[in-house]
Coordinates of C-alpha atoms in Angstrom, one line a residue:
X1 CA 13.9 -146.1 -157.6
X2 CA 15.6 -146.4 -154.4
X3 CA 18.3 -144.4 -155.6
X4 CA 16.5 -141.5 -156.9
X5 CA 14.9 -141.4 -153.3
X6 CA 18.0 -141.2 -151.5
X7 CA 19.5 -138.5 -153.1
X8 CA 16.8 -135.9 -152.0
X9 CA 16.7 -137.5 -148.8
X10 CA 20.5 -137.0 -148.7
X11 CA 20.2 -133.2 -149.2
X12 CA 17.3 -132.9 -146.3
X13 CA 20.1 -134.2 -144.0
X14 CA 22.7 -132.2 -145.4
X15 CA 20.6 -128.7 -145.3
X16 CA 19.3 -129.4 -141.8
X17 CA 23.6 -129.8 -140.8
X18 CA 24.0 -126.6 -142.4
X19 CA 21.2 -124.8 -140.5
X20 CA 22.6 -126.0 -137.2
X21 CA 26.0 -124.9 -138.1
X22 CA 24.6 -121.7 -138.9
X23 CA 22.8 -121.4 -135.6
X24 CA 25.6 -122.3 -133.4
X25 CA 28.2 -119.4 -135.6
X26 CA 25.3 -116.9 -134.8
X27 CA 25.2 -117.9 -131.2
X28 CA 29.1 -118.4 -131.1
X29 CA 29.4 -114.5 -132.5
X30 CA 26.8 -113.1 -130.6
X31 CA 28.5 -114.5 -127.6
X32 CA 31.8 -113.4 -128.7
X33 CA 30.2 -110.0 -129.1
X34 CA 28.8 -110.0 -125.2
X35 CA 31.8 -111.5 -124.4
X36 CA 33.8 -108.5 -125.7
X37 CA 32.3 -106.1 -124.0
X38 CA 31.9 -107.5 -120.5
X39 CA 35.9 -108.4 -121.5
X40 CA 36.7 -104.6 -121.8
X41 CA 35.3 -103.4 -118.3
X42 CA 37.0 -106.5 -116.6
X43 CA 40.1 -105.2 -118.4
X44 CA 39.6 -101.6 -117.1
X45 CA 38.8 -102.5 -113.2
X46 CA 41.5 -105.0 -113.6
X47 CA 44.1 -102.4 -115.1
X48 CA 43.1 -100.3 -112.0
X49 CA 43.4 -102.4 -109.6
X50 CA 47.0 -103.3 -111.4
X51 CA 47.2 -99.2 -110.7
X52 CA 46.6 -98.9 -106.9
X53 CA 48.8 -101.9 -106.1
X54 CA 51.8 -99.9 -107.8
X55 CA 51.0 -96.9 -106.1
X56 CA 50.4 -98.4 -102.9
X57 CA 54.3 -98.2 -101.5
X58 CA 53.7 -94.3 -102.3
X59 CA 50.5 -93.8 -100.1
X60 CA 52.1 -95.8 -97.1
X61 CA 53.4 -93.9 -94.1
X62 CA 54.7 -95.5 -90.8
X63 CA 53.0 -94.2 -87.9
X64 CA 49.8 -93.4 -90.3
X65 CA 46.6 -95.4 -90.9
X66 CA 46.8 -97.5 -93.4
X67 CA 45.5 -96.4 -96.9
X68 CA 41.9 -97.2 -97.9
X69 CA 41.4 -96.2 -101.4
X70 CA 43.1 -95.1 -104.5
X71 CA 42.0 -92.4 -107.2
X72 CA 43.5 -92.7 -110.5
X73 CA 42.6 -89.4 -112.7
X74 CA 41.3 -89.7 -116.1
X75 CA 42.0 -87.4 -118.7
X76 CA 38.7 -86.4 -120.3
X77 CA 36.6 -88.2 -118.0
X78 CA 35.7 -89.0 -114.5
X79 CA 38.0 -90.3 -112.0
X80 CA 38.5 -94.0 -110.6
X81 CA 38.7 -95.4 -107.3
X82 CA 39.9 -98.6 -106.5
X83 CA 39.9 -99.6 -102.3
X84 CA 42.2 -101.4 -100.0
X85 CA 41.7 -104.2 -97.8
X86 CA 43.8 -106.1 -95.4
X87 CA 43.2 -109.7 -94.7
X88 CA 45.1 -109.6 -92.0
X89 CA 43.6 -106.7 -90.5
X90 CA 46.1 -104.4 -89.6
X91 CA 44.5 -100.8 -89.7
X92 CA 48.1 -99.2 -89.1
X93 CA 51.9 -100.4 -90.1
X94 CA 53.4 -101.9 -86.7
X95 CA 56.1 -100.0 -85.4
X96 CA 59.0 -101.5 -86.0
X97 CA 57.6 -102.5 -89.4
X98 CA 56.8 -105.9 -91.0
X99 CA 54.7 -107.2 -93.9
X100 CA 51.5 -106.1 -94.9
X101 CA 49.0 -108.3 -97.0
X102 CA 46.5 -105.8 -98.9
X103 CA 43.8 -106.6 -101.6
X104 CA 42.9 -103.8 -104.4
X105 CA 39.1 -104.0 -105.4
X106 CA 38.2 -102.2 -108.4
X107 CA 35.0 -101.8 -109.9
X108 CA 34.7 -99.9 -113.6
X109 CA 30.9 -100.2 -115.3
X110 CA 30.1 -103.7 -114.4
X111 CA 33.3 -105.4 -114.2
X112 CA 34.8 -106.1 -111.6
X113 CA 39.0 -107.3 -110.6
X114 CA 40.6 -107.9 -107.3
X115 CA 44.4 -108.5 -106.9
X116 CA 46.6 -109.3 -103.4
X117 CA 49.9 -108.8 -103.0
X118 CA 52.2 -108.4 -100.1
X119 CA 54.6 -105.6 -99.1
X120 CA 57.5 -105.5 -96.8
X121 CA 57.2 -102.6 -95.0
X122 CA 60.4 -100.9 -93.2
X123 CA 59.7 -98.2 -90.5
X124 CA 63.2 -96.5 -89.6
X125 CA 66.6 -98.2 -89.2
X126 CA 66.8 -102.3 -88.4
X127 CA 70.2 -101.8 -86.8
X128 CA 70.8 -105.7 -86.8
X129 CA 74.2 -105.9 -86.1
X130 CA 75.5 -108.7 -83.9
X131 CA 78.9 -106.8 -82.3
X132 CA 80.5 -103.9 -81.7
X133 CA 82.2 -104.3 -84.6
X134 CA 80.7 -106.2 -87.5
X135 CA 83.5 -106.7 -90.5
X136 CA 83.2 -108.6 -94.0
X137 CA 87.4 -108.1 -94.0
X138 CA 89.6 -109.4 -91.3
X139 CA 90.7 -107.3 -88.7
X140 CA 93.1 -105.9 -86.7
X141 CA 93.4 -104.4 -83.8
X142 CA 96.5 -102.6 -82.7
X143 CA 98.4 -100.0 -80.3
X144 CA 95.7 -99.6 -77.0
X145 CA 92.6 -99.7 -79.1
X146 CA 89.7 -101.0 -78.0
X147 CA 87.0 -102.8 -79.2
X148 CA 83.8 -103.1 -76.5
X149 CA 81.4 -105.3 -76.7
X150 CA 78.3 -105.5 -73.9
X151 CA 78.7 -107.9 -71.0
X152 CA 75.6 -110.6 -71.8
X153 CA 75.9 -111.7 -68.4
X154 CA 75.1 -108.6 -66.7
X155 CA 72.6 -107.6 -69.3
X156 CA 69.2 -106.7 -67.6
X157 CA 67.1 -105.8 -71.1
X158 CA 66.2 -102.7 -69.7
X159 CA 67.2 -99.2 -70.9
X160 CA 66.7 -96.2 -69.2
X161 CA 64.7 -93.9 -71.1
X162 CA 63.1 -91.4 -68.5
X163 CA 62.4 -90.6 -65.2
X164 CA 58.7 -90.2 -63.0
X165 CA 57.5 -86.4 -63.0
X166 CA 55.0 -86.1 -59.8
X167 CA 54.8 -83.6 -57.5
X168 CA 54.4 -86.4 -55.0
X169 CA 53.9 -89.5 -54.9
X170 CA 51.0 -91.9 -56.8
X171 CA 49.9 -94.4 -54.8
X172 CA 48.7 -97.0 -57.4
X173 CA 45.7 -98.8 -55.7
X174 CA 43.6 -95.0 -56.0
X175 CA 45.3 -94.0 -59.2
X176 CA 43.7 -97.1 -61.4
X177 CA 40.7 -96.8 -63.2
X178 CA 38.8 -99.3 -62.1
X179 CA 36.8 -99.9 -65.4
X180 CA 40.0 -100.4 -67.8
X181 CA 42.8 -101.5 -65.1
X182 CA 44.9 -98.5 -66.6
X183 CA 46.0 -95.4 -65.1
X184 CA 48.3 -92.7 -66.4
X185 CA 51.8 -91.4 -65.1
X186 CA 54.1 -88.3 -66.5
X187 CA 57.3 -88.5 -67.4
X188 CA 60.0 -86.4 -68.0
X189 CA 60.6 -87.5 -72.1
X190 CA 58.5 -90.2 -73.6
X191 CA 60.4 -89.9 -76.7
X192 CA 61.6 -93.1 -76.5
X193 CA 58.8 -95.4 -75.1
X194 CA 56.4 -96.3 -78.1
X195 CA 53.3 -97.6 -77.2
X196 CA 53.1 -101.4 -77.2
X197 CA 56.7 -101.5 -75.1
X198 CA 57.0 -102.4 -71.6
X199 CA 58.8 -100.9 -68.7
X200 CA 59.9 -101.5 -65.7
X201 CA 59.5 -98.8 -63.0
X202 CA 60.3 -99.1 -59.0
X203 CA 57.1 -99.3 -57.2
X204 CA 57.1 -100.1 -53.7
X205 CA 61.1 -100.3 -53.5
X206 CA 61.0 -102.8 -55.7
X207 CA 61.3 -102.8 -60.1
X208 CA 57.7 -103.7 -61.5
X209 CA 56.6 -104.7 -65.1
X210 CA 53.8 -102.1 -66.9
X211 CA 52.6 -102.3 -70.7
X212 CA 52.4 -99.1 -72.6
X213 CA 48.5 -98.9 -74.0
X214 CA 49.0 -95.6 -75.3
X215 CA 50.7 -91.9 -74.2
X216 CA 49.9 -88.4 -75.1
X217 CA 52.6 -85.6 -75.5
X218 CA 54.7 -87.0 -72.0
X219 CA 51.7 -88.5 -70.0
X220 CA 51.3 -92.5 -70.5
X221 CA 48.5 -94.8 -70.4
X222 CA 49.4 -97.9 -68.1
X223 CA 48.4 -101.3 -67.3
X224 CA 50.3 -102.8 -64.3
X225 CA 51.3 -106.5 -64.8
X226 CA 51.4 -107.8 -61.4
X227 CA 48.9 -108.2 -59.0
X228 CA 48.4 -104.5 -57.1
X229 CA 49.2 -104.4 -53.5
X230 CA 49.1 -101.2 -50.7
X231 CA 52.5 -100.5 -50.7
X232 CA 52.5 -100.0 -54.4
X233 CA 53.8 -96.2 -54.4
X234 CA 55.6 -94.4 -57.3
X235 CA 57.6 -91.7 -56.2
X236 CA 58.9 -88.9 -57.7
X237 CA 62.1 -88.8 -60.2
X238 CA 62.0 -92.9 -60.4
X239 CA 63.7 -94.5 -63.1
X240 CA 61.6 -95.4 -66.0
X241 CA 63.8 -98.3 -67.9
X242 CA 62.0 -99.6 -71.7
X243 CA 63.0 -103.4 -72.5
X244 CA 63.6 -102.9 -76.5
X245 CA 62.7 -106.8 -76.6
X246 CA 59.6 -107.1 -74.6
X247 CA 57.9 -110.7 -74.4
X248 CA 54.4 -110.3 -75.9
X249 CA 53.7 -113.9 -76.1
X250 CA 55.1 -117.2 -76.3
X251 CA 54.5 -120.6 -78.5
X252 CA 56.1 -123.7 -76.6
X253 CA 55.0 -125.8 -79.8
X254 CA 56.9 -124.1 -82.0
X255 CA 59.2 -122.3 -79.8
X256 CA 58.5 -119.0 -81.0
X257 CA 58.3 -115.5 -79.2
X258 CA 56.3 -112.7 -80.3
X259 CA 58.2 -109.5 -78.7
X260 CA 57.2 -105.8 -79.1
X261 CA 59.8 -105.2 -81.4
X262 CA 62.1 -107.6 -82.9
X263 CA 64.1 -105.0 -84.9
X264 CA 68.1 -105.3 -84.3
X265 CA 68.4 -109.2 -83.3
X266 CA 70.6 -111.0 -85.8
X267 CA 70.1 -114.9 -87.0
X268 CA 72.3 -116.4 -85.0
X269 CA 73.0 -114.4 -82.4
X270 CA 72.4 -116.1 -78.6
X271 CA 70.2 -114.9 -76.1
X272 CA 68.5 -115.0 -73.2
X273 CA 64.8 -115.0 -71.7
X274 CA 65.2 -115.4 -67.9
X275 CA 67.4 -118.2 -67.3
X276 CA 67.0 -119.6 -70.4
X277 CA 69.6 -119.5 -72.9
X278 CA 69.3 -120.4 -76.7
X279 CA 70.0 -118.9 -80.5
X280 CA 68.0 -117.2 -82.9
X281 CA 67.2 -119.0 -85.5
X282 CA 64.7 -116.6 -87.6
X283 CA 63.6 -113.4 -87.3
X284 CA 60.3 -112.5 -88.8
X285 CA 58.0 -109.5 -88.2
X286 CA 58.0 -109.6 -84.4
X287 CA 57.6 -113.1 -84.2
X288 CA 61.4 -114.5 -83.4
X289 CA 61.7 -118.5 -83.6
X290 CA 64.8 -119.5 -80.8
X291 CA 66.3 -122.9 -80.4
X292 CA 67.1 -123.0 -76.8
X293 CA 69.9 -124.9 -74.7
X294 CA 68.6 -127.7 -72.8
X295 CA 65.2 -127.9 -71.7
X296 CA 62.8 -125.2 -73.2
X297 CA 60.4 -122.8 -71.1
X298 CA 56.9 -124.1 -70.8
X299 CA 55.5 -120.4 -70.3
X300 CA 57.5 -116.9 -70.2
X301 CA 55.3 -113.9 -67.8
X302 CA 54.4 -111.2 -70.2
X303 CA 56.7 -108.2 -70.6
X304 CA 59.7 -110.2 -70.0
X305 CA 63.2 -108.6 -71.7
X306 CA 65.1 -110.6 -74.1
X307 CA 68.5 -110.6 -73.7
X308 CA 70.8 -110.3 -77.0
X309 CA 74.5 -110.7 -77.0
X310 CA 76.6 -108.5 -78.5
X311 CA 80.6 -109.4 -79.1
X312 CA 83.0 -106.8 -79.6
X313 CA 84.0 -108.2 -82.7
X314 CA 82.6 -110.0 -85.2
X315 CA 84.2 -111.0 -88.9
X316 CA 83.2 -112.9 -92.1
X317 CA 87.4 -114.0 -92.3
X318 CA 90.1 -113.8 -89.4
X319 CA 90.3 -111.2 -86.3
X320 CA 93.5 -110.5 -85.0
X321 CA 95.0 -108.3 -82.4
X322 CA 98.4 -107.0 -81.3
X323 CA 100.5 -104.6 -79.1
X324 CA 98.0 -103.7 -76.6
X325 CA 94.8 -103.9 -79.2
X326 CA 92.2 -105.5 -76.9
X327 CA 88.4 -107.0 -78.2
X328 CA 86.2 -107.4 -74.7
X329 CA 83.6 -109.3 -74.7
X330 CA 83.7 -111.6 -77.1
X331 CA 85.3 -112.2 -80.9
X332 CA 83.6 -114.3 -83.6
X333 CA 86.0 -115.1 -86.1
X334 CA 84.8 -116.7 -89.8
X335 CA 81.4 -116.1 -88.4
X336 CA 78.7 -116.6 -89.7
X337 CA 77.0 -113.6 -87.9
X338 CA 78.0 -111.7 -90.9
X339 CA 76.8 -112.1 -94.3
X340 CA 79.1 -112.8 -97.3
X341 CA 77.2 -110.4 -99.2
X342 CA 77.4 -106.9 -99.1
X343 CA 74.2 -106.6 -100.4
X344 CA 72.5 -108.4 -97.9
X345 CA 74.9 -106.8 -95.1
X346 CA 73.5 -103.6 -95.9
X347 CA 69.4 -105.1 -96.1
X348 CA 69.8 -106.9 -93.0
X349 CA 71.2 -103.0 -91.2
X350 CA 69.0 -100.4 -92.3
X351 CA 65.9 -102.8 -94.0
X352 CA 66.1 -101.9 -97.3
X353 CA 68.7 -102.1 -100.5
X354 CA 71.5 -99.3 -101.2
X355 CA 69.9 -98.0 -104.3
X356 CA 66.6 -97.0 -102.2
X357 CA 68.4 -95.9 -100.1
X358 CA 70.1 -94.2 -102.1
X359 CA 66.7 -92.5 -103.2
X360 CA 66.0 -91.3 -99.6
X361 CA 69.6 -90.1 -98.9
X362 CA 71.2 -88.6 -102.0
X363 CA 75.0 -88.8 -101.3
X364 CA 76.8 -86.0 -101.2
X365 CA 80.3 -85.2 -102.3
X366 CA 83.7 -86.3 -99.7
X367 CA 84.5 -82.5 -100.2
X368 CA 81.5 -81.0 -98.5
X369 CA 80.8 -82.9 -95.5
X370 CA 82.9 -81.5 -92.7
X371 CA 82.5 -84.8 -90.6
X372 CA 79.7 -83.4 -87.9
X373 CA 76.3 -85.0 -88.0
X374 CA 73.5 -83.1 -86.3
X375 CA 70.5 -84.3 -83.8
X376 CA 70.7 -87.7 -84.5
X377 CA 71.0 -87.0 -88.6
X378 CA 71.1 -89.7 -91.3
X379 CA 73.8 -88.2 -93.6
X380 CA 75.4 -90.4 -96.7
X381 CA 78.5 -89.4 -98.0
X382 CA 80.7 -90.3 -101.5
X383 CA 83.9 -91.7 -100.8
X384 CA 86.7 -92.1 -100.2
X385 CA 86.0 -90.0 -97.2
X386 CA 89.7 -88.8 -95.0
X387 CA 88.3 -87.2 -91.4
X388 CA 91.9 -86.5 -90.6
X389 CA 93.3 -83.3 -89.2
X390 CA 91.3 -80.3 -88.6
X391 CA 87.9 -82.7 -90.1
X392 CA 87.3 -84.7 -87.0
X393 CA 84.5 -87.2 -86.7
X394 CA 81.4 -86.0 -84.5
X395 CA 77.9 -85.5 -83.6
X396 CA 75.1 -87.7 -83.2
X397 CA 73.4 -90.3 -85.8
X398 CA 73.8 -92.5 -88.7
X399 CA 76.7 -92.1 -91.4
X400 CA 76.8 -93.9 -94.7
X401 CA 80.1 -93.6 -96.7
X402 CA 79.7 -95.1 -99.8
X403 CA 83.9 -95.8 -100.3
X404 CA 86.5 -96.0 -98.0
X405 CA 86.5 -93.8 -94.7
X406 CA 89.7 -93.2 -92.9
X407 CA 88.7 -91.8 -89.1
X408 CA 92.1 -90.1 -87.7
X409 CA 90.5 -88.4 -84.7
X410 CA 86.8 -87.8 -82.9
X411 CA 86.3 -84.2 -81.4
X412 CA 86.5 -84.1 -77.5
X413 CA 83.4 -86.1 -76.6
X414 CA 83.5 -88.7 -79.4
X415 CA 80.5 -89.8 -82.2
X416 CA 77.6 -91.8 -81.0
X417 CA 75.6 -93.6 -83.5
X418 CA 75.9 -96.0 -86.3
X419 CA 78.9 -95.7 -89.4
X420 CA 78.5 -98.0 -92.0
X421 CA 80.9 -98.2 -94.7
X422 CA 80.5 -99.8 -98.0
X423 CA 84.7 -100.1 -98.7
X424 CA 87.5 -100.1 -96.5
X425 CA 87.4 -98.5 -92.8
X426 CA 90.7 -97.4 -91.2
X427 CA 90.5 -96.0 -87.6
X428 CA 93.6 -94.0 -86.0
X429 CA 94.8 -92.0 -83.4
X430 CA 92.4 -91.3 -80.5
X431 CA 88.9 -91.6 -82.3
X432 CA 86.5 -92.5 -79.9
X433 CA 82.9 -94.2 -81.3
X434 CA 79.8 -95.0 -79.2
X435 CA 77.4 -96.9 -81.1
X436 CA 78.2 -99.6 -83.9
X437 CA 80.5 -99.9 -86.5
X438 CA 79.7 -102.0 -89.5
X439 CA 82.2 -102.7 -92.3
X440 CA 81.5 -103.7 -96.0
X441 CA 84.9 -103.6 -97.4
X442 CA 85.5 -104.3 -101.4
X443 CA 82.7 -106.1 -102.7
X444 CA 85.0 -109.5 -103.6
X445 CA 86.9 -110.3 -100.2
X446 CA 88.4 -113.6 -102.1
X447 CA 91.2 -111.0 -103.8
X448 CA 92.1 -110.1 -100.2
X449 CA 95.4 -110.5 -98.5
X450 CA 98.3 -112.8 -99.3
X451 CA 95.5 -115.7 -99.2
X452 CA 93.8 -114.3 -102.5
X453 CA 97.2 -112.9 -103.9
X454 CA 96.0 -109.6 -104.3
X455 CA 96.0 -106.3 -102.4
X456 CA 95.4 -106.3 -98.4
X457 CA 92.3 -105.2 -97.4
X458 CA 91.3 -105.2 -94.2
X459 CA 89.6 -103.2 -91.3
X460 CA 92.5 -101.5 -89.1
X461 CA 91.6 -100.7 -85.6
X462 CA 94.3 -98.9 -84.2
X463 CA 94.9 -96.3 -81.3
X464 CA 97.8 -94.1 -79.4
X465 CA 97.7 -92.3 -76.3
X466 CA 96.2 -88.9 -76.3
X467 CA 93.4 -87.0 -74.8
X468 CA 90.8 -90.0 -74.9
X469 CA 93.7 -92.3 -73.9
X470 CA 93.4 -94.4 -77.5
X471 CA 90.9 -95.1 -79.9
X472 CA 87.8 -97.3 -79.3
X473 CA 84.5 -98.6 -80.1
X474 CA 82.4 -98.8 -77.7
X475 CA 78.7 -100.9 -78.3
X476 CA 76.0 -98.5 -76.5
X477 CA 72.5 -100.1 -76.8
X478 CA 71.1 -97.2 -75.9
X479 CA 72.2 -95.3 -78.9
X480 CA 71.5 -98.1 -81.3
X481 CA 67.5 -98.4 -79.7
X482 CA 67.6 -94.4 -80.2
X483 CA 68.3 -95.0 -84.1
X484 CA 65.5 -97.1 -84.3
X485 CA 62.9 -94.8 -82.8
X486 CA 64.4 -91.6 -84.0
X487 CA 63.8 -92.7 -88.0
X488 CA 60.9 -94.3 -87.1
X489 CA 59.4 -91.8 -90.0
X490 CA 61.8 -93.2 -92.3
X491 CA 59.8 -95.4 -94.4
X492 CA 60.6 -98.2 -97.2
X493 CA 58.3 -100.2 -99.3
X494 CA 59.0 -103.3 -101.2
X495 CA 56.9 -106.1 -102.9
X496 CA 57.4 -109.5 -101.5
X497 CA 58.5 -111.5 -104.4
X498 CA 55.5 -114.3 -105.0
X499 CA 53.0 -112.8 -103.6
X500 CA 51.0 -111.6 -106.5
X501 CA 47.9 -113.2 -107.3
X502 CA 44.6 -112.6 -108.9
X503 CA 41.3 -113.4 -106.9

């Protein structure tokens, strides 16, 4: 009896577990089915948003806004936008570059996908280089040449960059608006003052600090950083001197300065702020972290110059001179001021690697480049490249030579600017440089010399007697800030490896 009872109980239980099962698979598939969908436009904004961050090095110009949206066409339908945000808030790329955080929100039917990423942005030229010179190979000066560094001691940090056009004098105290503390002054050329820089112009007989808020064709928008007085007069045709490394601000905690441009200062290299003296030990955006000698400052007076030394030589193996080959100040042997790589040699000058730059700068054949560079050109060049003879070296701006370059001669008023040469560079006779030099040589050094028992490579300074009494290099940081600002339009994007994440 008991039996035949349990066996229709038994298929009650069973038929109710199958009903259940049943429900949940319909719920499971109808969810599935809603899943799907809302799935496919989470896809779409997320494949879009994929979309503008790829584009985004394309859109980016230095000296531009930033972008703030991206429109991907769609063939057969209507077009998508994606928009750009920047956590950080920068609404334009700073001017010596740096990188930029940016967010891609896309939004396609009711899905929605935002991605971040950042992006080392390059604006012109770093021109890092630590010396006059600056050699992976060992080298060797000979005959009268001359290798010149700049005299650190007597550095001021100022350039001169322009002069005051009045047609009398400004007498400070009336000129300043008295709402914004600002008042504007004409120059000659403002070509070289960007705005954000400081200067330093004689007021009163005696060399005063101003920031640069902002300038318009040659007239520039001031603000004085020093207390105004009545004798505060600008007269006409004063000097207008730009520091390139202007103090913006200054962490004691973590020793860091944040300067108006940190482009050009090496890892490593020494400087000064005031009469303080210490080394670089990162560089990073504008912000430049220094471990100083002795007791650090507790404060550093806004618009302050820092102070960079640069030796006349500087080599990753041995520097040597002989006859009446002469390095002034300063050699740096086995130093690690240079890089052992050649890639990184070439990132750490011009802010970006050889095969984009490449991209920007198509080399041109040895044969049809007659050795003159024009209004402070960028020109790159296929070697092995022989200026000797009739094909002398000059002009104004930056050559690339992509092989070994053999200078034999500079026309009658020398090159200023920047060579770099990825291979071997041998200098003769009475070629006479103003700028920077900056040597690659072959890309493995250790099969160098009778060290590495293979060929000699090396880079061979030598000079004679002629009509710019022997060859030389002469470090001008003049021309080396003039790079900087004159390919200020040249710009290079890169993603920052890591940085890549879905919100």
């Amino acid at each position: 009896m008991r039996k035949g009872i349990a066996t229709p109980i038994t298929l009650v239980v069973l038929m109710v577990v199958f009903t259940s099962l049943l429900a949940a698979t319909g719920y499971m598939a109808l969810g599935a089915l809603r899943g799907g969908a809302s799935e496919r436009v989470t896809y779409q904004a997320f494949t879009l948003a994929e979309s503008a961050l790829e584009a985004f090095p394309l859109l980016v110009r230095c000296g531009d806004n930033l972008p703030s949206a991206y429109t991907l066409s769609v063939s057969g339908g209507p077009a998508l936008s994606a928009t750009y945000s920047y956590p950080n808030r920068e609404s334009t790329v700073p001017p010596g570059g740096g990188n930029i955080r940016v967010q891609a929100v896309a939004q396609v039917g009711g899905g929605k996908a935002t991605l971040e990423q950042t992006f080392r942005v390059g604006c012109g030229i770093l021109g890092a280089v630590p010396a006059a010179l600056t050699s992976r190979p060992r080298v060797e000066v000979s005959g009268n040449a001359k290798i010149v560094g700049f005299d650190f001691a007597a550095d001021s940090g100022f350039l001169p960059v322009a002069t005051v056009r009045l047609n009398g004098s400004l007498n400070l105290l009336s000129a300043l608006d008295q709402n914004t503390g600002t008042f504007n002054l004409d120059v000659d050329d403002a070509t070289l003052i960007p705005t954000g820089s400081y200067l330093r112009i004689t007021t009163g007989g005696t060399p005063k600090t101003y920031r640069v808020e902002g300038k318009s064709g040659n007239t520039l928008t001031l603000t004085p950083l020093f207390t105004r007085g009545l004798t505060d007069v600008i007269l006409p045709g004063a000097p207008v001197e730009l520091a390139p490394y202007g103090v913006k601000a200054y962490d004691l905690s973590t020793n860091t300065l944040t300067l108006s441009d940190a482009r050009g200062l090496v890892k490593g290299q020494k400087v000064r702020v005031g009469s303080f003296e210490g080394v670089v030990e990162s560089v990073e955006n504008v912000q430049v972290k220094v471990s100083w000698s002795g007791t650090p400052p507790t404060s550093i007076p806004e618009g302050t110059p820092l102070v960079a030394q640069v030796l006349g030589a500087a080599s990753s193996r041995t520097i040597d001179t002989s006859g009446g080959g002469q390095i002034l100040y300063g050699s740096a042997p086995s130093s690690p001021l240079v890089p052992t790589s050649p890639d990184d040699l070439f990132q750490r000058v011009f802010g970006m690697s050889k095969e984009e730059f490449r991209r920007l700068y198509p080399p041109v054949s040895a044969s049809s480049f007659g050795g003159t560079l024009q209004n402070w050109e960028i020109k790159s060049v296929s070697g092995p490249l022989n200026l000797t003879g009739n094909r002398e070296l000059c002009g104004k701006g930056i050559l690339v030579v992509f092989g070994e370059l053999t200078v034999n001669g500079t026309c009658p008023q020398g090159f200023q600017g920047l060579v770099y040469v990825a291979g071997d560079y041998d200098q003769q006779g009475n070629a006479g440089l103003r700028g920077a030099v900056v040597v690659e040589g072959v890309a493995n050094l250790e099969g160098c010399g009778p060290q590495g028992g293979g060929d000699d490579c090396w880079t061979n300074i030598a000079g004679t007697q002629g009509k710019q009494a022997g060859g030389k290099i002469e470090y001008d940081p003049l021309v080396l800030y003039r790079l900087r600002v004159m390919s200020q339009g040249l710009t290079s994007v890169s993603p920052v490896s890591g940085t890549w994440r879905r919100l």
